Coordinates of C-alpha atoms in Angstrom, one line a residue:
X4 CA -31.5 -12.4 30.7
X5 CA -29.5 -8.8 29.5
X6 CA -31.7 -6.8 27.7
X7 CA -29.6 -7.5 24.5
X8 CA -31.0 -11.1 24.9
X9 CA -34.4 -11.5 23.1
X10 CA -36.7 -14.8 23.2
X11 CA -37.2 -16.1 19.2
X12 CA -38.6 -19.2 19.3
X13 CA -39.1 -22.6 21.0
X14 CA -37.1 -25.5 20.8
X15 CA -39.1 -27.8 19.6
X16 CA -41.0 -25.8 16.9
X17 CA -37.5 -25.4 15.5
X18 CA -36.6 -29.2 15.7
X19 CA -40.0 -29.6 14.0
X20 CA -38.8 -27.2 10.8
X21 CA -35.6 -27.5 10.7
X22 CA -34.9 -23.9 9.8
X23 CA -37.1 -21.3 9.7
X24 CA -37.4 -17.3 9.5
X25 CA -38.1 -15.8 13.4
X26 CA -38.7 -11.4 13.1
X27 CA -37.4 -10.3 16.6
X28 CA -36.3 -6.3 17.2
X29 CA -36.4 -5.5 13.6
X30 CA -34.1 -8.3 12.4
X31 CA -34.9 -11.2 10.3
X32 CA -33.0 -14.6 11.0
X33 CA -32.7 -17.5 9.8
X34 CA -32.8 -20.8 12.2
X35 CA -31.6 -23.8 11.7
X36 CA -31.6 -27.1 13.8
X37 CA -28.8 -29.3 12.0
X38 CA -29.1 -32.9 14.0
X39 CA -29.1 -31.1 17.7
X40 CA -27.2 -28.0 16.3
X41 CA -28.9 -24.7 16.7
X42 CA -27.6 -21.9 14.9
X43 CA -29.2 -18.0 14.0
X44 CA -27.8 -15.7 11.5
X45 CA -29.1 -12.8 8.8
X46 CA -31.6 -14.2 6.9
X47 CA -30.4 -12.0 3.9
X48 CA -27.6 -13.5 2.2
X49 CA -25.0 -10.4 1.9
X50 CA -24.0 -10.8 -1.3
X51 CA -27.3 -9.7 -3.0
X52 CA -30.0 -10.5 -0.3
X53 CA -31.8 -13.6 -1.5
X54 CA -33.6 -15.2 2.1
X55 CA -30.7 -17.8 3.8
X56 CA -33.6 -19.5 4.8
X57 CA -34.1 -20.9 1.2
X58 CA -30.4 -21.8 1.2
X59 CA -28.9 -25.7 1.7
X60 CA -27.2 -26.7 4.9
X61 CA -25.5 -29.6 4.8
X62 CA -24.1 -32.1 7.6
X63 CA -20.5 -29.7 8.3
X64 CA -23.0 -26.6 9.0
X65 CA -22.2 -25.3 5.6
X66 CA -24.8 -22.7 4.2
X67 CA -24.7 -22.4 0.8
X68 CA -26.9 -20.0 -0.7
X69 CA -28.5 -21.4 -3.4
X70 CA -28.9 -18.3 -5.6
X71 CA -25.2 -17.4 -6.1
X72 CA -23.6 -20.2 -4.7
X73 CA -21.9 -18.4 -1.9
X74 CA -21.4 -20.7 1.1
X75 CA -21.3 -20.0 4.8
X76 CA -20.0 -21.8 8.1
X77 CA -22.4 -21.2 10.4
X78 CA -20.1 -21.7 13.1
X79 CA -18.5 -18.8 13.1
X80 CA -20.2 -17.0 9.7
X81 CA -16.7 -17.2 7.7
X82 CA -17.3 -16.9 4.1
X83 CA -16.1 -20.3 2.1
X84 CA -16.9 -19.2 -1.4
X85 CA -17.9 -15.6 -2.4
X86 CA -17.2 -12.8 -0.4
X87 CA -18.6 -10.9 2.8
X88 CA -18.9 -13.0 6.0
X89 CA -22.3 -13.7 7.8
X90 CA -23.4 -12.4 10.5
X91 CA -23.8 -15.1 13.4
X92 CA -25.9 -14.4 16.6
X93 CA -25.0 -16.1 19.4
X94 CA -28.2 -18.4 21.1
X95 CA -28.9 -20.0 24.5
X96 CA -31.8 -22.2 25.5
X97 CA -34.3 -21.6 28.6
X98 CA -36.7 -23.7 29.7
X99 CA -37.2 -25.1 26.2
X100 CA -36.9 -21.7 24.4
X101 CA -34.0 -20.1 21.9
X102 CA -33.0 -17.2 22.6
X103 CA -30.1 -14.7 20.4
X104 CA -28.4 -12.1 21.3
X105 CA -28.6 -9.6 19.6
X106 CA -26.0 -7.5 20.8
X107 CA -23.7 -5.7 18.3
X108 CA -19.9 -5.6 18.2
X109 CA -18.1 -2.7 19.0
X110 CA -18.1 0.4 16.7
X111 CA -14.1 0.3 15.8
X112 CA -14.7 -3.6 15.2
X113 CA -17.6 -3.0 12.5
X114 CA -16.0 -0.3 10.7
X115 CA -12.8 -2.5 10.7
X116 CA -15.0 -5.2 9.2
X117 CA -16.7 -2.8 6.4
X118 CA -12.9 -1.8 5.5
X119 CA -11.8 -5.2 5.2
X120 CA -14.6 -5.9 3.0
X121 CA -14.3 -3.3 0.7
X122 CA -10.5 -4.0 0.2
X123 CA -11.7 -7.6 -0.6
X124 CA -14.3 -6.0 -3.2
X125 CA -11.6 -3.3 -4.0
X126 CA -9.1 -6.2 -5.3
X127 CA -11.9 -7.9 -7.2
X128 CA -13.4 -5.0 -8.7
X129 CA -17.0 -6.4 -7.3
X130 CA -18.7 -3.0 -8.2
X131 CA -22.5 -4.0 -6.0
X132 CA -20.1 -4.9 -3.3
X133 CA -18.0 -1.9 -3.3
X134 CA -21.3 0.1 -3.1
X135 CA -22.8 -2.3 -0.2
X136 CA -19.5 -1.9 1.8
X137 CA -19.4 1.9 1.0
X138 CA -23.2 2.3 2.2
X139 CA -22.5 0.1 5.4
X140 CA -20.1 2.3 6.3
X141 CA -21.9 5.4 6.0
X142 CA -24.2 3.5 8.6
X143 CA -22.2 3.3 11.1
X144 CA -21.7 6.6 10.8
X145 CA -18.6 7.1 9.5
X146 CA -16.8 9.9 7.1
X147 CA -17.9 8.2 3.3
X148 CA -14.7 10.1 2.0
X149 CA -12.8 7.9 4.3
X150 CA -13.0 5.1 2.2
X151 CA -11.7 7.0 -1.1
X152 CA -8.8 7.7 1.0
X153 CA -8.2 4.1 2.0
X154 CA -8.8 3.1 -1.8
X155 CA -6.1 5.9 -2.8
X156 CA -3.5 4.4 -0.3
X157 CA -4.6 0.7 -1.7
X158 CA -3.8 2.0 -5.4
X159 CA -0.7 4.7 -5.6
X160 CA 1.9 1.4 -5.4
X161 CA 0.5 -0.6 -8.0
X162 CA 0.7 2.1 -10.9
X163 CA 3.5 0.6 -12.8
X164 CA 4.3 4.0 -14.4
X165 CA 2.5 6.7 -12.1
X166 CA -1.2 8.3 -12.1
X167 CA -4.0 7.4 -14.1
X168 CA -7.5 9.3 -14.7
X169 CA -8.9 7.2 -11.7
X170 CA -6.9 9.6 -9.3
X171 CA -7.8 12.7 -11.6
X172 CA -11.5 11.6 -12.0
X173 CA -11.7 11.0 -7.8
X174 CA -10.6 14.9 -7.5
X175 CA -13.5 15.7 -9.6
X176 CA -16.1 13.1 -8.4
X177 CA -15.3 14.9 -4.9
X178 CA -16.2 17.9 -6.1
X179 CA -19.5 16.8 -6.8
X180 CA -19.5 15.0 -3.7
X181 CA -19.7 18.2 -1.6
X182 CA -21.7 20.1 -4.1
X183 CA -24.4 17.5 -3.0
X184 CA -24.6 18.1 0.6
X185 CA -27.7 16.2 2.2
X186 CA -28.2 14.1 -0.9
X187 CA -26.6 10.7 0.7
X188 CA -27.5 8.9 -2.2
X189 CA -26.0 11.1 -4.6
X190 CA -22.9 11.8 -2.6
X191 CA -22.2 8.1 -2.3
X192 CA -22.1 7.5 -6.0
X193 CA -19.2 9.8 -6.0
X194 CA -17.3 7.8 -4.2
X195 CA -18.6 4.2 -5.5
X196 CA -17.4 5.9 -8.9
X197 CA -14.4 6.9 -7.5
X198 CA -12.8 3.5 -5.6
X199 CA -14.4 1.6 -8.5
X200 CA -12.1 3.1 -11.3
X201 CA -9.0 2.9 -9.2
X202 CA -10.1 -0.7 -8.3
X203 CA -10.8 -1.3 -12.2
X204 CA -7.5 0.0 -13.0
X205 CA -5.4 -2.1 -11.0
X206 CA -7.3 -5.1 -10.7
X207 CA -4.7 -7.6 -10.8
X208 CA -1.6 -5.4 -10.6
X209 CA 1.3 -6.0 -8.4
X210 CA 3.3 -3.8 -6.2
X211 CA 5.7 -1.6 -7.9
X212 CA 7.8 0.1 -4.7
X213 CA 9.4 3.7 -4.3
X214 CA 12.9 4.2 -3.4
X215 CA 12.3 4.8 0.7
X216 CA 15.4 7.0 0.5
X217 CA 14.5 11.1 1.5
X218 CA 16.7 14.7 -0.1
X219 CA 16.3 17.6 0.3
X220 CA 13.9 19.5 -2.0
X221 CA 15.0 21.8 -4.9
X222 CA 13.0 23.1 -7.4
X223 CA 16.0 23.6 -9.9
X224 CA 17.3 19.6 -9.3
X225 CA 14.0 18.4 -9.5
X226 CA 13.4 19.7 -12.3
X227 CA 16.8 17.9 -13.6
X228 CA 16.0 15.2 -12.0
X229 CA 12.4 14.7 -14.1
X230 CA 14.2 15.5 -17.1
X231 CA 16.8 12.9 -17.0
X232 CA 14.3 10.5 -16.2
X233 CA 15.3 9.9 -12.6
X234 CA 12.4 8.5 -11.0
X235 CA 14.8 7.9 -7.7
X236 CA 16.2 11.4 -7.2
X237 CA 12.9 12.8 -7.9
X238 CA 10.9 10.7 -5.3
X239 CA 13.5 11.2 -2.8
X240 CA 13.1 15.1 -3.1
X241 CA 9.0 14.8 -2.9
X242 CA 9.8 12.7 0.3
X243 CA 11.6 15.2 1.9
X244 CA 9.6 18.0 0.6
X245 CA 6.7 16.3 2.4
X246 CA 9.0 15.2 5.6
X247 CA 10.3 18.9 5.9
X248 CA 6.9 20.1 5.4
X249 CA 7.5 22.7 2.4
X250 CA 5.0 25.1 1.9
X251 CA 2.9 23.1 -1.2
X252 CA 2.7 26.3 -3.4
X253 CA 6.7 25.4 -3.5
X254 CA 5.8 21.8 -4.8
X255 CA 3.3 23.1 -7.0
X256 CA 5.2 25.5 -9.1
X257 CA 7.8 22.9 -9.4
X258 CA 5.4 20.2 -10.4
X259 CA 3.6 22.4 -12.6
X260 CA 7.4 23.5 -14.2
X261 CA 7.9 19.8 -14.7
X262 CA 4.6 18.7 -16.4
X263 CA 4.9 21.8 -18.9
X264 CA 8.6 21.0 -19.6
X265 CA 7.4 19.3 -22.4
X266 CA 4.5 18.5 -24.9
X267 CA 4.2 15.8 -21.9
X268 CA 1.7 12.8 -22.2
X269 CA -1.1 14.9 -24.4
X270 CA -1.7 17.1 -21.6
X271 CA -2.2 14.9 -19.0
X272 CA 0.7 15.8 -16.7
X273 CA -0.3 19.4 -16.4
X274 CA -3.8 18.3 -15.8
X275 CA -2.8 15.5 -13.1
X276 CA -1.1 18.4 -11.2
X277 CA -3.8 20.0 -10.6
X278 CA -6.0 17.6 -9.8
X279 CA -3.7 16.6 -7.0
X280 CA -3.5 19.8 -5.1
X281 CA -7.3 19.4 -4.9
X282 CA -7.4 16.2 -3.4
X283 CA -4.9 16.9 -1.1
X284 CA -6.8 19.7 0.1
X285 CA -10.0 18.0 0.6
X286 CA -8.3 14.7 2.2
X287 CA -5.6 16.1 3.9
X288 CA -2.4 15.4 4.6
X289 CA -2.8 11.8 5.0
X290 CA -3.0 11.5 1.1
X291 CA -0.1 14.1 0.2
X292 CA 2.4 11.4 -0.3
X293 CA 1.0 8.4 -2.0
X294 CA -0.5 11.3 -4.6
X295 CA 2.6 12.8 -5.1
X296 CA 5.0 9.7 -5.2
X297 CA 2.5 8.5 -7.9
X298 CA 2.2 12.1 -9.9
X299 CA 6.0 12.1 -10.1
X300 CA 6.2 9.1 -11.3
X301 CA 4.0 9.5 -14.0
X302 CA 5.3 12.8 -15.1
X303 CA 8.9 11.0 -15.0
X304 CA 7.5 8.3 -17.5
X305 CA 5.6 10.6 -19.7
X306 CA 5.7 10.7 -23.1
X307 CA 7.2 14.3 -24.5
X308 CA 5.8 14.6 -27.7
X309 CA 7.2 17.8 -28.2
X310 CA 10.2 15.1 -29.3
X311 CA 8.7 13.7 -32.4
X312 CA 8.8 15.2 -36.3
X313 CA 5.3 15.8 -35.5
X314 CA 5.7 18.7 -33.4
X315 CA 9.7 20.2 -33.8
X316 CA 8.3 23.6 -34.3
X317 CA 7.6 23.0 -30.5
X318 CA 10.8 24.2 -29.5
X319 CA 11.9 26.7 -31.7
X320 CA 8.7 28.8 -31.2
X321 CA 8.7 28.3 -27.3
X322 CA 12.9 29.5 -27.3
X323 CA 11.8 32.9 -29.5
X324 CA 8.8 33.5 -27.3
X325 CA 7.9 37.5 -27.1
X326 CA 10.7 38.8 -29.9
X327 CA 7.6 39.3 -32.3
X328 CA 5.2 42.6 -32.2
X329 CA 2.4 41.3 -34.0
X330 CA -0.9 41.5 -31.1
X331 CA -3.5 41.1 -33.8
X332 CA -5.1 37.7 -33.7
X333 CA -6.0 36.5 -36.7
X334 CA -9.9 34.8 -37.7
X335 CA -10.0 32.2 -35.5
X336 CA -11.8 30.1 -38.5
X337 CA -8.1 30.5 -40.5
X338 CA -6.2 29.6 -37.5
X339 CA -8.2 26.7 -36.7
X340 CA -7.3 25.2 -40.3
X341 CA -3.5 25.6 -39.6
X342 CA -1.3 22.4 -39.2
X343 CA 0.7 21.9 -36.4
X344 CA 3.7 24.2 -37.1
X345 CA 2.3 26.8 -39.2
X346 CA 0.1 27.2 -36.1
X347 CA 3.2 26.7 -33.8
X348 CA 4.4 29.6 -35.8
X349 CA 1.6 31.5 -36.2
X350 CA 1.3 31.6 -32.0
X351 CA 4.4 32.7 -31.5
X352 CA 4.1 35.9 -33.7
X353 CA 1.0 36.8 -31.7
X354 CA 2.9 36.4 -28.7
X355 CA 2.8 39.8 -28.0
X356 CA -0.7 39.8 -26.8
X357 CA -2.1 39.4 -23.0
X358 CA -1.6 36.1 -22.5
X359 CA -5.0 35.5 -21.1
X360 CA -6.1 37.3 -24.4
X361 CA -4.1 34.8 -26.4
X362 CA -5.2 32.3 -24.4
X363 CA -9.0 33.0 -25.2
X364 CA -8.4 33.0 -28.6
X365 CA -6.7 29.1 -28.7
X366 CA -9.5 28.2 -26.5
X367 CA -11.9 29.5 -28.9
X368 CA -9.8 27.8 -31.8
X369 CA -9.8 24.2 -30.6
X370 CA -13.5 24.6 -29.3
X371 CA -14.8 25.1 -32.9
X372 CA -12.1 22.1 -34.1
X373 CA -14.1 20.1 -32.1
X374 CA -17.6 21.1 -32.5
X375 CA -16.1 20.2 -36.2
X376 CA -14.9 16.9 -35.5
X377 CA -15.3 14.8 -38.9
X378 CA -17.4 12.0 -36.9
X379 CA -16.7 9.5 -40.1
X380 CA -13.1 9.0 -38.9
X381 CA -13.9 7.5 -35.6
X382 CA -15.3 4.2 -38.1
X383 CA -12.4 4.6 -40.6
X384 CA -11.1 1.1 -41.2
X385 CA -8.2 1.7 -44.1
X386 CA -6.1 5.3 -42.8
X387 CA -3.0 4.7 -40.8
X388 CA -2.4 4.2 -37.0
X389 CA -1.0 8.0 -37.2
X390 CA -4.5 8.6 -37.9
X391 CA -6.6 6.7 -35.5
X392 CA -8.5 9.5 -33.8
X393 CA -11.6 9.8 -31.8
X394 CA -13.8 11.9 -29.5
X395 CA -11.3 11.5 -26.2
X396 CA -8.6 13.5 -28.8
X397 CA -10.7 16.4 -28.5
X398 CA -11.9 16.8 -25.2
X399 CA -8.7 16.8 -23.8
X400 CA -8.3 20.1 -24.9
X401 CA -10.7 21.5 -23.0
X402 CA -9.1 19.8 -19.9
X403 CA -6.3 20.7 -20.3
X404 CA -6.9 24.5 -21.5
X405 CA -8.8 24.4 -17.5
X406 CA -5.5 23.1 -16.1
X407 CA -3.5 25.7 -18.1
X408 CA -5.9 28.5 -16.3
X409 CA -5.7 27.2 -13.0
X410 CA -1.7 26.6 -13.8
X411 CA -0.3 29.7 -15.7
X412 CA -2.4 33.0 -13.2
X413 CA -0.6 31.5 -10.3
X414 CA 2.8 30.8 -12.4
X415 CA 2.9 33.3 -15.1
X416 CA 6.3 32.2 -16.7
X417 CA 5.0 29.3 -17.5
X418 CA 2.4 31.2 -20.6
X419 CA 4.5 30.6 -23.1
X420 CA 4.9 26.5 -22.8
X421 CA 1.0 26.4 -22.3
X422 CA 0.1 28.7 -25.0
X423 CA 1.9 26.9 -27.6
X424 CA 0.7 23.5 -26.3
X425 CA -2.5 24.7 -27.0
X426 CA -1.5 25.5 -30.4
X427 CA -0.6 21.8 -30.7
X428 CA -3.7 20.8 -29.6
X429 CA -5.3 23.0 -32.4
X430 CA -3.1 22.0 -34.9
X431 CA -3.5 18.4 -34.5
X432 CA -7.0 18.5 -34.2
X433 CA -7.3 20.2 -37.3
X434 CA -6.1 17.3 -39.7
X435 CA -9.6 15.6 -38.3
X436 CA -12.1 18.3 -39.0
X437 CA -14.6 19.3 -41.4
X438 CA -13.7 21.8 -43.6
X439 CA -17.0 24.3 -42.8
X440 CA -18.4 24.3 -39.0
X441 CA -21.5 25.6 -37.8
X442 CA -21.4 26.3 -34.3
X443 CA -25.6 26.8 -34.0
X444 CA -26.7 23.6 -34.4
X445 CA -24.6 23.2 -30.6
X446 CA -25.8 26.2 -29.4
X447 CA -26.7 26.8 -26.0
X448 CA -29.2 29.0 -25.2
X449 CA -29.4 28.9 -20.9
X450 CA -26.0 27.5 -19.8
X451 CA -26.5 27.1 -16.1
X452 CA -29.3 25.2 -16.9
X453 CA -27.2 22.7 -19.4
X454 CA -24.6 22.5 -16.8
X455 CA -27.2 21.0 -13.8
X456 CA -28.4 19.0 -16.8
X457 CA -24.7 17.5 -18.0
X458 CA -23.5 17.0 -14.3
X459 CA -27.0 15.2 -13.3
X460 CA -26.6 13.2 -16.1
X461 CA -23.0 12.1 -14.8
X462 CA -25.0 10.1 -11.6
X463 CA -26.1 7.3 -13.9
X464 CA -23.9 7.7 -16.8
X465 CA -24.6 4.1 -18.2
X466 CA -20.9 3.9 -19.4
X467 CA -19.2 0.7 -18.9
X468 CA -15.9 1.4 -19.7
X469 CA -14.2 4.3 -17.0
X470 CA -12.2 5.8 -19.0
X471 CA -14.9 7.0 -21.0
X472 CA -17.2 8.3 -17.8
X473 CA -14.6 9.6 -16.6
X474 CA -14.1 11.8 -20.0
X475 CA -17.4 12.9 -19.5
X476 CA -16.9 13.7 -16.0
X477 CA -14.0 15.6 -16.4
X478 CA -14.9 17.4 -19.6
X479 CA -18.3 18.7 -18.1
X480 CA -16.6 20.4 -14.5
X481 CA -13.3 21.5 -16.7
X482 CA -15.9 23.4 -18.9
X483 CA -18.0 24.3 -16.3
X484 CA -15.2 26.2 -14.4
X485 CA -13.9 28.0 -17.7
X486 CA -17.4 29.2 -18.0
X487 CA -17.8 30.2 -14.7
X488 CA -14.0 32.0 -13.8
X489 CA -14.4 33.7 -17.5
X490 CA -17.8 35.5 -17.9
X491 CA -18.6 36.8 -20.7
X492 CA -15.5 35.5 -22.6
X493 CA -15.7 35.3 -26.6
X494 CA -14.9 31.6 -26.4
X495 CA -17.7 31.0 -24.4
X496 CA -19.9 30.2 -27.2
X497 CA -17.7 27.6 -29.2
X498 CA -17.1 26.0 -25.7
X499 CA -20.3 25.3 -24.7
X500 CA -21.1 23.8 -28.3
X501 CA -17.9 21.5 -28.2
X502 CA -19.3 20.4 -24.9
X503 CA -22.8 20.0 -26.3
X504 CA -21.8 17.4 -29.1
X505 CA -19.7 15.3 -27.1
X506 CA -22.2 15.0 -24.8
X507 CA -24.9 14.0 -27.5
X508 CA -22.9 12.5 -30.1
X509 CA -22.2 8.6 -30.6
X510 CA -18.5 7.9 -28.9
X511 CA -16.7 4.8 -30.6
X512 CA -14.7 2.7 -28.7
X513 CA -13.7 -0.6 -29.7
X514 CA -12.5 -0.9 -33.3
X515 CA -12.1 -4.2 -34.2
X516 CA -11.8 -4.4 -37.8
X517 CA -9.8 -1.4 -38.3
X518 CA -7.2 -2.8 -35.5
X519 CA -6.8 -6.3 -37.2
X520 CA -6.0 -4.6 -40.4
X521 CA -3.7 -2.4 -39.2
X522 CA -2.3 -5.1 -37.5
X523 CA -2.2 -7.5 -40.4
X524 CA -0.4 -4.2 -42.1
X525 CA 2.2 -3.9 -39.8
X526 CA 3.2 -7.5 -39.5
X527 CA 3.0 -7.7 -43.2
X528 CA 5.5 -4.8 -43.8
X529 CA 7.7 -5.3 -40.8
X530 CA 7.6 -9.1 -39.9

């Protein structure tokens, strides 16, 4: 016999059990004689492990696993209700004894396997078995990062209306990925975290296709092209941007140009941007276009609030930008108070001020809004949709004030729009405060050590919903960077407080009275 060939047990003891569990080389099978038929596989079931050898074969050489019900065909190990197949060891019989062969398929053929099984668990959203297929990958010694970019290519086509925090999340869950270097365990959380949440987004989603046709790029008609909603023209000019291979800092500025245009989505399309020049960098080139088909078309499809009554000082202070001499900020506890277009206004007299000084200042504002966040509101039951508010409102300024410093040092004409969109932030926020904060009770006295506190805490985050780990996650490495790029910076202080009651304050997400009622309102008034 080949050496791969290894003697497990005799014939007839196994026609006297019937099945049984043989150890041979470090494996545990399972045997079973079904009426003459002889057959070895894994004796753990690979769905959650529970012994095979427990499980019910019937007279077709079905194996059902009687624990979850998933069932087998021996014959070839083909899963007939549940998920993974089962591994299936050829036997032979000599001179009255079984033996398997133990031999193992090619490499490519097992990592083909793992990949197919985690797209099968992908397009369930079976969390355990996206981890199992993630860890079995890693065994065969295989890039983990691989897989997120697999998952990414699975999930840019089926977001009907362009990226979602999954992708922006993944940028950051990578970051911690390689923070962790020679902590598997850790490392592989990153990116369970990360193909779960795109899988959880789209679970159930069809395809929704890009136009195949590819322009030339220009930043001037792409830019036209996002305004006027042209999802088409736009695509086609990121196709050929990545076909012709323009430098990315080209893309960028454009991109970043685009998402800023506006008051666009709450911040999110200025944030999305750069998250995606992150991953591209760390997955290469191979993700480049399914990120950037899906950022376009999300930035095509966002809302512009700047559009609404809510915010029509927007404009007006962003076209008069720098023809004021005022460079005196004023308390940051008045400004914080301020409305949305007293504080539009306000901003653009202090225009003449370093922008990065300015910038500090708005920080500073919306951190002590939200160290002030009027907690009661998040249970109101009888205020308005317009007023429906909760934690996620507030930390997106931090978030976004991280993209706006990433953004606005390499693109400088692009202060103005981001400075004043802070001022939005501030402004909004402000209706949803308390009308006297007190930053102490937040205080944090050794910040490094809260940050390797807040980002361990992230690696079992007990959060079931992913849009709300994936506010924490982004939150603590936005604030993290601010606090490390900005030393010594007066807004410092408020941010690390903000941060400290989110993290330790009770988050509300599902409000089911106040929705009916609002409902019930709407119906009532409207039909």
């Amino acid at each position: 016999m080949p050496d791969n060939w290894v003697r497990a047990i005799s014939e007839q003891e196994l026609k006297a059990k019937r099945s049984t569990v043989v150890r041979v080389a470090g494996k545990q099978l399972a045997m079973f004689d079904n009426d003459g038929d002889i057959f070895a596989c894994n004796n753990r079931c690979p769905h959650e492990g529970y012994p095979l050898s427990e499980g019910s074969l019937d007279s077709s050489c079905v194996l059902t696993c009687n624990w979850h019900n998933w069932k087998f065909d021996l014959c070839d190990g083909s899963n007939l209700y549940g998920g993974d197949e089962l591994r299936i060891y050829p036997i032979d019989i000599r001179d009255g004894d079984i033996w398997v062969d133990l031999s193992e398929p090619p490499l490519e053929e097992r990592r083909r396997q793992v990949l197919e099984n985690l797209r099968d668990a992908y397009d369930d959203h079976e969390y355990d078995r996206i981890a199992r297929e993630v860890g079995r990958w890693q065994l065969l010694g295989a890039d983990p990062v691989d897989t997120v970019a697999a998952a990414i290519d699975w999930s840019y086509d089926r977001m009907e209306f362009g990226w979602t925090h999954a992708f922006a999340g993944t940028a950051d869950w990578l970051t911690l990925y390689d923070e962790h270097a020679g902590d598997l365990e850790t490392q592989l959380i990153c990116v369970l975290e990360s193909i779960g949440h795109m899988s959880d987004d789209l679970l159930r989603e069809s395809t929704f296709p890009y136009t195949e046709k590819r322009s030339h790029f220009s930043e001037s008609d792409f830019l036209d092209a996002v305004e006027t909603e042209d999802e088409a023209r736009a695509v086609a000019m990121i196709r050929g941007a990545v076909h012709d291979e323009v430098d990315y800092r080209e893309v960028h500025a454009a991109l970043a140009r685009a998402a800023l245009a506006h008051y666009n989505d709450f911040g999110h399309s200025l944030i999305y941007v750069e998250k995606v020049g992150g991953l591209i960098s760390r997955l290469g080139s191979r993700v480049a276009l399914p990120l950037l088909l899906s950022l376009v078309r999300g930035i095509v499809f966002a809302t512009r609030e700047d559009k609404i009554p809510e915010f029509r000082g927007y404009a007006k202070a962003l076209k008069h930008w720098g023809t004021t001499e005022c460079d005196a900020p004023p308390d940051v506890d008045g400004y914080r108070r301020l409305g949305i277009n007293k504080a539009l206004e306000l901003t653009h007299k202090l225009s003449a001020n370093e922008p990065e000084q300015l910038f500090d200042f708005l920080l500073g504002a919306n951190c002590i809004n939200m160290v002030g966040f009027d907690l009661q509101l998040q249970n109101h039951i009888d205020r308005t949709v317009d007023d429906n508010v909760s934690w996620l409102d507030f930390t997106h300024t931090i978030t976004f004030a991280d993209a706006v410093w990433q953004a606005c040092r390499e693109l400088p004409d692009t202060w103005p729009a981001a400075l004043l969109q802070l001022a939005c932030f501030s402004g909004r926020n402000a209706g949803f405060t308390v009308s006297e904060v007190d930053c102490a009770p937040w205080r944090v006295e050794d910040p490094d050590r809260f940050f390797a506190d807040s980002v361990e805490h992230l690696f079992d985050h007990a959060r079931e919903e992913y849009i709300v780990s994936v506010h924490l996650l982004k939150t603590v490495l936005a604030a993290r960077r601010l606090y490390r790029q900005r030393p010594g910076a007066p807004s410092t202080e408020p941010l690390l407080a903000a941060l400290n009651r989110f993290l330790n304050e009770p988050l509300k997400r599902k409000h089911v009275r106040r929705t009916m009622r609002q409902a019930m309102s709407f119906v009532d008034r409207d039909g």
